[in-house]
Amino acid sequence: MFWTRTGLLLAVLLVISIGSLWISSAMDAGLLRNLVTALGTGTLVSAIVGFGQTLITAAASQKALVTPLIEESKRALRDLSAEYRALNNEFFPTHVFEASAEPDPEFNRLLMDDLRASRHYFFRGFSGRHAAARLLLTRSEWELRTVVADPRQHSAISGRARYLLRNEGATGDYDKIRARLIDEISIGIVGLFLARSRCTSVDIAVISDPPLDRTEIFDDSVWLTLYSDVGGVTSLYPRTLRFSEGSFIYGMQRAEFQRMRDTRTAQKFVITPDTSRQEFLALFEKITGTPLSEEGFAELERKFHDFREEFTKAAGLES
């Protein structure tokens, strides 16, 4: 608007100036010609001076008004971007792995990278088989804390059994699935014993009401495997989210993990690198309520190594 009105005024002055000078050039010498010439010259000078003043005024206005407004807008955008980044770090996952029927190699590669870079490994899941298998695939040393289901409590098994039953459809047998899950817990406990040399200690908390979702916490990240996600009930491998160490979810999951371990109903057991086979057999009976013979231990050990090899191959973790 400013430039439109100013440009129109300058154009009018130029037209009057040029017209006056053109008319004066056709007039005879005399007072009237001098007046018309003076009008054209004065108008032309006014147009030139006005144009210069307009440029100076516009530059000053730009510097005094527009430039600070632009800088303030840029600062507001930077602050808004920083706020969104903070929200992303606080509440949004760094990685999302959708539910699938086959293991995702990228998922396992990234999780193993987090494990290798960590000195603490907190696992809350069903049996602990995967945690033990991952430990045996690396050469580092960790402080391992686990929360697993109590095989003696029906309520601890039912949630995972129903999830697997949905995947098997109408042909699924709940009792067979439940028996298989109890066996998996036994295999997982034996696996944790076999992985004891990779840990300064293995703390096992057995609870009767474990959450359906699996949580794996490292020094710099937390992984949530959402068995409770109804959108992925038809997939063997549920949706998984990864959050960074600085996020709200990370702090919340660590606090929740500790709360579960500290509940009165949680039974706690410790396996160290020095735990002998006989000591473990007695510990196994305390955890499961079932005596374990040497032959039974050998059978569970074989099953665990079969699982480890199958898991390693399926996850693309073969060296």
mmCIF file of N, CA and C in Angstrom, residues 115-199:
data_model
loop_
_atom_site.group_PDB
_atom_site.id
_atom_site.type_symbol
_atom_site.label_atom_id
_atom_site.label_comp_id
_atom_site.label_asym_id
_atom_site.label_seq_id
_atom_site.Cartn_x
_atom_site.Cartn_y
_atom_site.Cartn_z
ATOM 1 N N LEU A 115 22.215 -53.262 23.774
ATOM 2 C CA LEU A 115 22.681 -54.181 24.811
ATOM 3 C C LEU A 115 24.198 -54.109 24.961
ATOM 4 N N ARG A 116 24.922 -54.112 23.854
ATOM 5 C CA ARG A 116 26.386 -54.070 23.904
ATOM 6 C C ARG A 116 26.898 -52.764 24.515
ATOM 7 N N ALA A 117 26.155 -51.673 24.306
ATOM 8 C CA ALA A 117 26.586 -50.366 24.805
ATOM 9 C C ALA A 117 26.166 -50.130 26.250
ATOM 10 N N SER A 118 25.477 -51.087 26.852
ATOM 11 C CA SER A 118 24.931 -50.905 28.199
ATOM 12 C C SER A 118 25.706 -51.743 29.210
ATOM 13 N N ARG A 119 25.628 -51.325 30.462
ATOM 14 C CA ARG A 119 26.205 -52.107 31.549
ATOM 15 C C ARG A 119 25.128 -52.650 32.484
ATOM 16 N N HIS A 120 23.888 -52.192 32.286
ATOM 17 C CA HIS A 120 22.756 -52.679 33.068
ATOM 18 C C HIS A 120 21.689 -53.171 32.092
ATOM 19 N N TYR A 121 21.114 -54.292 32.420
ATOM 20 C CA TYR A 121 20.085 -54.883 31.572
ATOM 21 C C TYR A 121 18.925 -55.273 32.471
ATOM 22 N N PHE A 122 17.801 -54.573 32.332
ATOM 23 C CA PHE A 122 16.606 -54.856 33.112
ATOM 24 C C PHE A 122 15.576 -55.476 32.173
ATOM 25 N N PHE A 123 15.135 -56.674 32.505
ATOM 26 C CA PHE A 123 14.212 -57.408 31.629
ATOM 27 C C PHE A 123 12.946 -57.752 32.408
ATOM 28 N N ARG A 124 11.805 -57.318 31.859
ATOM 29 C CA ARG A 124 10.518 -57.711 32.422
ATOM 30 C C ARG A 124 9.728 -58.386 31.321
ATOM 31 N N GLY A 125 9.552 -59.681 31.477
ATOM 32 C CA GLY A 125 8.876 -60.440 30.450
ATOM 33 C C GLY A 125 8.238 -61.684 31.030
ATOM 34 N N PHE A 126 8.085 -62.672 30.186
ATOM 35 C CA PHE A 126 7.366 -63.867 30.618
ATOM 36 C C PHE A 126 8.302 -64.939 31.151
ATOM 37 N N SER A 127 9.289 -65.325 30.346
ATOM 38 C CA SER A 127 10.134 -66.453 30.761
ATOM 39 C C SER A 127 11.610 -66.102 30.893
ATOM 40 N N GLY A 128 12.070 -65.042 30.241
ATOM 41 C CA GLY A 128 13.487 -64.689 30.287
ATOM 42 C C GLY A 128 14.344 -65.449 29.285
ATOM 43 N N ARG A 129 13.720 -66.267 28.416
ATOM 44 C CA ARG A 129 14.512 -67.025 27.441
ATOM 45 C C ARG A 129 15.268 -66.104 26.496
ATOM 46 N N HIS A 130 14.582 -65.093 25.995
ATOM 47 C CA HIS A 130 15.217 -64.199 25.034
ATOM 48 C C HIS A 130 16.369 -63.419 25.675
ATOM 49 N N ALA A 131 16.179 -62.995 26.928
ATOM 50 C CA ALA A 131 17.249 -62.269 27.619
ATOM 51 C C ALA A 131 18.485 -63.140 27.754
ATOM 52 N N ALA A 132 18.300 -64.394 28.163
ATOM 53 C CA ALA A 132 19.436 -65.303 28.318
ATOM 54 C C ALA A 132 20.121 -65.562 26.981
ATOM 55 N N ALA A 133 19.324 -65.746 25.922
ATOM 56 C CA ALA A 133 19.904 -66.007 24.595
ATOM 57 C C ALA A 133 20.715 -64.809 24.118
ATOM 58 N N ARG A 134 20.205 -63.600 24.329
ATOM 59 C CA ARG A 134 20.936 -62.401 23.895
ATOM 60 C C ARG A 134 22.252 -62.255 24.658
ATOM 61 N N LEU A 135 22.237 -62.565 25.938
ATOM 62 C CA LEU A 135 23.466 -62.457 26.730
ATOM 63 C C LEU A 135 24.540 -63.401 26.206
ATOM 64 N N LEU A 136 24.151 -64.603 25.837
ATOM 65 C CA LEU A 136 25.117 -65.594 25.361
ATOM 66 C C LEU A 136 25.653 -65.270 23.966
ATOM 67 N N LEU A 137 25.013 -64.343 23.265
ATOM 68 C CA LEU A 137 25.465 -63.965 21.928
ATOM 69 C C LEU A 137 26.515 -62.854 21.961
ATOM 70 N N THR A 138 26.816 -62.330 23.133
ATOM 71 C CA THR A 138 27.772 -61.222 23.249
ATOM 72 C C THR A 138 28.868 -61.597 24.245
ATOM 73 N N ARG A 139 29.873 -60.724 24.321
ATOM 74 C CA ARG A 139 31.030 -61.030 25.179
ATOM 75 C C ARG A 139 31.259 -59.968 26.246
ATOM 76 N N SER A 140 30.234 -59.184 26.526
ATOM 77 C CA SER A 140 30.348 -58.156 27.559
ATOM 78 C C SER A 140 29.884 -58.718 28.894
ATOM 79 N N GLU A 141 29.799 -57.838 29.889
ATOM 80 C CA GLU A 141 29.352 -58.252 31.221
ATOM 81 C C GLU A 141 28.336 -57.240 31.717
ATOM 82 N N TRP A 142 27.239 -57.722 32.318
ATOM 83 C CA TRP A 142 26.148 -56.856 32.743
ATOM 84 C C TRP A 142 25.728 -57.155 34.177
ATOM 85 N N GLU A 143 24.994 -56.200 34.696
ATOM 86 C CA GLU A 143 24.191 -56.437 35.891
ATOM 87 C C GLU A 143 22.771 -56.689 35.393
ATOM 88 N N LEU A 144 22.300 -57.921 35.547
ATOM 89 C CA LEU A 144 21.007 -58.308 34.988
ATOM 90 C C LEU A 144 19.964 -58.400 36.098
ATOM 91 N N ARG A 145 18.842 -57.724 35.873
ATOM 92 C CA ARG A 145 17.693 -57.834 36.759
ATOM 93 C C ARG A 145 16.494 -58.235 35.921
ATOM 94 N N THR A 146 15.801 -59.260 36.357
ATOM 95 C CA THR A 146 14.671 -59.758 35.572
ATOM 96 C C THR A 146 13.419 -59.849 36.440
ATOM 97 N N VAL A 147 12.288 -59.680 35.770
ATOM 98 C CA VAL A 147 10.977 -59.921 36.371
ATOM 99 C C VAL A 147 10.262 -60.892 35.444
ATOM 100 N N VAL A 148 9.942 -62.095 35.943
ATOM 101 C CA VAL A 148 9.307 -63.118 35.117
ATOM 102 C C VAL A 148 8.061 -63.632 35.815
ATOM 103 N N ALA A 149 7.275 -64.405 35.066
ATOM 104 C CA ALA A 149 6.023 -64.944 35.591
ATOM 105 C C ALA A 149 6.272 -66.094 36.555
ATOM 106 N N ASP A 150 5.401 -66.181 37.531
ATOM 107 C CA ASP A 150 5.471 -67.272 38.510
ATOM 108 C C ASP A 150 4.775 -68.507 37.932
ATOM 109 N N PRO A 151 5.514 -69.576 37.658
ATOM 110 C CA PRO A 151 4.885 -70.752 37.032
ATOM 111 C C PRO A 151 3.895 -71.465 37.941
ATOM 112 N N ARG A 152 3.908 -71.139 39.219
ATOM 113 C CA ARG A 152 2.990 -71.803 40.152
ATOM 114 C C ARG A 152 1.632 -71.123 40.208
ATOM 115 N N GLN A 153 1.518 -69.919 39.617
ATOM 116 C CA GLN A 153 0.284 -69.154 39.684
ATOM 117 C C GLN A 153 -0.428 -69.169 38.330
ATOM 118 N N HIS A 154 -1.682 -69.608 38.341
ATOM 119 C CA HIS A 154 -2.452 -69.672 37.095
ATOM 120 C C HIS A 154 -2.609 -68.289 36.470
ATOM 121 N N SER A 155 -2.801 -67.270 37.292
ATOM 122 C CA SER A 155 -3.016 -65.908 36.780
ATOM 123 C C SER A 155 -1.791 -65.371 36.049
ATOM 124 N N ALA A 156 -0.608 -65.873 36.392
ATOM 125 C CA ALA A 156 0.612 -65.394 35.744
ATOM 126 C C ALA A 156 0.750 -65.944 34.336
ATOM 127 N N ILE A 157 0.061 -67.044 34.037
ATOM 128 C CA ILE A 157 0.193 -67.705 32.738
ATOM 129 C C ILE A 157 -0.938 -67.322 31.794
ATOM 130 N N SER A 158 -2.103 -67.004 32.343
ATOM 131 C CA SER A 158 -3.315 -66.904 31.526
ATOM 132 C C SER A 158 -3.238 -65.808 30.472
ATOM 133 N N GLY A 159 -2.641 -64.650 30.802
ATOM 134 C CA GLY A 159 -2.592 -63.549 29.844
ATOM 135 C C GLY A 159 -1.837 -63.907 28.582
ATOM 136 N N ARG A 160 -0.630 -64.482 28.726
ATOM 137 C CA ARG A 160 0.149 -64.872 27.562
ATOM 138 C C ARG A 160 -0.510 -66.048 26.829
ATOM 139 N N ALA A 161 -1.150 -66.949 27.586
ATOM 140 C CA ALA A 161 -1.825 -68.080 26.948
ATOM 141 C C ALA A 161 -2.965 -67.596 26.056
ATOM 142 N N ARG A 162 -3.721 -66.613 26.506
ATOM 143 C CA ARG A 162 -4.829 -66.093 25.689
ATOM 144 C C ARG A 162 -4.290 -65.402 24.436
ATOM 145 N N TYR A 163 -3.160 -64.708 24.570
ATOM 146 C CA TYR A 163 -2.570 -64.052 23.396
ATOM 147 C C TYR A 163 -2.187 -65.085 22.338
ATOM 148 N N LEU A 164 -1.514 -66.158 22.764
ATOM 149 C CA LEU A 164 -1.116 -67.199 21.817
ATOM 150 C C LEU A 164 -2.325 -67.934 21.259
ATOM 151 N N LEU A 165 -3.356 -68.078 22.074
ATOM 152 C CA LEU A 165 -4.557 -68.770 21.620
ATOM 153 C C LEU A 165 -5.228 -67.993 20.493
ATOM 154 N N ARG A 166 -5.187 -66.668 20.544
ATOM 155 C CA ARG A 166 -5.768 -65.859 19.466
ATOM 156 C C ARG A 166 -5.005 -66.070 18.160
ATOM 157 N N ASN A 167 -3.697 -66.293 18.258
ATOM 158 C CA ASN A 167 -2.908 -66.531 17.056
ATOM 159 C C ASN A 167 -3.181 -67.910 16.455
ATOM 160 N N GLU A 168 -3.505 -68.882 17.288
ATOM 161 C CA GLU A 168 -3.728 -70.239 16.794
ATOM 162 C C GLU A 168 -5.139 -70.450 16.274
ATOM 163 N N GLY A 169 -6.038 -69.532 16.608
ATOM 164 C CA GLY A 169 -7.388 -69.615 16.066
ATOM 165 C C GLY A 169 -8.223 -70.702 16.724
ATOM 166 N N ALA A 170 -9.180 -71.216 15.929
ATOM 167 C CA ALA A 170 -10.154 -72.167 16.482
ATOM 168 C C ALA A 170 -9.535 -73.500 16.858
ATOM 169 N N THR A 171 -8.387 -73.826 16.299
ATOM 170 C CA THR A 171 -7.769 -75.127 16.583
ATOM 171 C C THR A 171 -6.896 -75.092 17.841
ATOM 172 N N GLY A 172 -6.743 -73.933 18.457
ATOM 173 C CA GLY A 172 -5.873 -73.819 19.620
ATOM 174 C C GLY A 172 -6.426 -74.544 20.839
ATOM 175 N N ASP A 173 -5.525 -75.125 21.607
ATOM 176 C CA ASP A 173 -5.893 -75.835 22.832
ATOM 177 C C ASP A 173 -5.284 -75.081 24.005
ATOM 178 N N TYR A 174 -6.133 -74.496 24.849
ATOM 179 C CA TYR A 174 -5.650 -73.657 25.943
ATOM 180 C C TYR A 174 -4.766 -74.437 26.906
ATOM 181 N N ASP A 175 -5.147 -75.644 27.260
ATOM 182 C CA ASP A 175 -4.371 -76.432 28.220
ATOM 183 C C ASP A 175 -2.981 -76.760 27.671
ATOM 184 N N LYS A 176 -2.913 -77.093 26.381
ATOM 185 C CA LYS A 176 -1.615 -77.395 25.783
ATOM 186 C C LYS A 176 -0.729 -76.136 25.745
ATOM 187 N N ILE A 177 -1.352 -75.023 25.434
ATOM 188 C CA ILE A 177 -0.588 -73.766 25.396
ATOM 189 C C ILE A 177 -0.073 -73.423 26.781
ATOM 190 N N ARG A 178 -0.911 -73.586 27.780
ATOM 191 C CA ARG A 178 -0.490 -73.274 29.151
ATOM 192 C C ARG A 178 0.655 -74.184 29.587
ATOM 193 N N ALA A 179 0.577 -75.479 29.260
ATOM 194 C CA ALA A 179 1.657 -76.406 29.619
ATOM 195 C C ALA A 179 2.955 -76.011 28.907
ATOM 196 N N ARG A 180 2.827 -75.575 27.647
ATOM 197 C CA ARG A 180 4.016 -75.159 26.907
ATOM 198 C C ARG A 180 4.634 -73.907 27.525
ATOM 199 N N LEU A 181 3.810 -73.000 27.992
ATOM 200 C CA LEU A 181 4.316 -71.768 28.596
ATOM 201 C C LEU A 181 5.030 -72.052 29.925
ATOM 202 N N ILE A 182 4.486 -72.966 30.705
ATOM 203 C CA ILE A 182 5.164 -73.344 31.950
ATOM 204 C C ILE A 182 6.522 -73.946 31.648
ATOM 205 N N ASP A 183 6.589 -74.742 30.599
ATOM 206 C CA ASP A 183 7.865 -75.326 30.179
ATOM 207 C C ASP A 183 8.830 -74.234 29.730
ATOM 208 N N GLU A 184 8.312 -73.199 29.060
ATOM 209 C CA GLU A 184 9.166 -72.098 28.615
ATOM 210 C C GLU A 184 9.767 -71.348 29.802
ATOM 211 N N ILE A 185 8.990 -71.187 30.860
ATOM 212 C CA ILE A 185 9.530 -70.529 32.051
ATOM 213 C C ILE A 185 10.679 -71.349 32.626
ATOM 214 N N SER A 186 10.505 -72.641 32.699
ATOM 215 C CA SER A 186 11.579 -73.513 33.196
ATOM 216 C C SER A 186 12.810 -73.408 32.307
ATOM 217 N N ILE A 187 12.605 -73.403 31.004
ATOM 218 C CA ILE A 187 13.728 -73.272 30.070
ATOM 219 C C ILE A 187 14.413 -71.924 30.257
ATOM 220 N N GLY A 188 13.606 -70.864 30.441
ATOM 221 C CA GLY A 188 14.183 -69.536 30.638
ATOM 222 C C GLY A 188 15.020 -69.443 31.895
ATOM 223 N N ILE A 189 14.572 -70.054 32.987
ATOM 224 C CA ILE A 189 15.331 -70.018 34.241
ATOM 225 C C ILE A 189 16.655 -70.765 34.080
ATOM 226 N N VAL A 190 16.606 -71.907 33.405
ATOM 227 C CA VAL A 190 17.855 -72.633 33.138
ATOM 228 C C VAL A 190 18.762 -71.800 32.243
ATOM 229 N N GLY A 191 18.191 -71.122 31.251
ATOM 230 C CA GLY A 191 18.980 -70.261 30.379
ATOM 231 C C GLY A 191 19.663 -69.136 31.143
ATOM 232 N N LEU A 192 18.961 -68.537 32.096
ATOM 233 C CA LEU A 192 19.574 -67.479 32.910
ATOM 234 C C LEU A 192 20.738 -68.036 33.735
ATOM 235 N N PHE A 193 20.591 -69.283 34.214
ATOM 236 C CA PHE A 193 21.694 -69.907 34.934
ATOM 237 C C PHE A 193 22.893 -70.123 34.009
ATOM 238 N N LEU A 194 22.636 -70.560 32.779
ATOM 239 C CA LEU A 194 23.725 -70.794 31.831
ATOM 240 C C LEU A 194 24.412 -69.486 31.422
ATOM 241 N N ALA A 195 23.675 -68.364 31.500
ATOM 242 C CA ALA A 195 24.243 -67.068 31.111
ATOM 243 C C ALA A 195 24.865 -66.330 32.293
ATOM 244 N N ARG A 196 24.976 -66.980 33.447
ATOM 245 C CA ARG A 196 25.445 -66.288 34.647
ATOM 246 C C ARG A 196 26.871 -65.783 34.517
ATOM 247 N N SER A 197 27.690 -66.452 33.695
ATOM 248 C CA SER A 197 29.083 -66.028 33.548
ATOM 249 C C SER A 197 29.204 -64.694 32.817
ATOM 250 N N ARG A 198 28.124 -64.258 32.140
ATOM 251 C CA ARG A 198 28.136 -62.971 31.430
ATOM 252 C C ARG A 198 27.656 -61.834 32.307
ATOM 253 N N CYS A 199 27.366 -62.121 33.567
ATOM 254 C CA CYS A 199 26.769 -61.115 34.455
ATOM 255 C C CYS A 199 27.521 -61.060 35.776
#
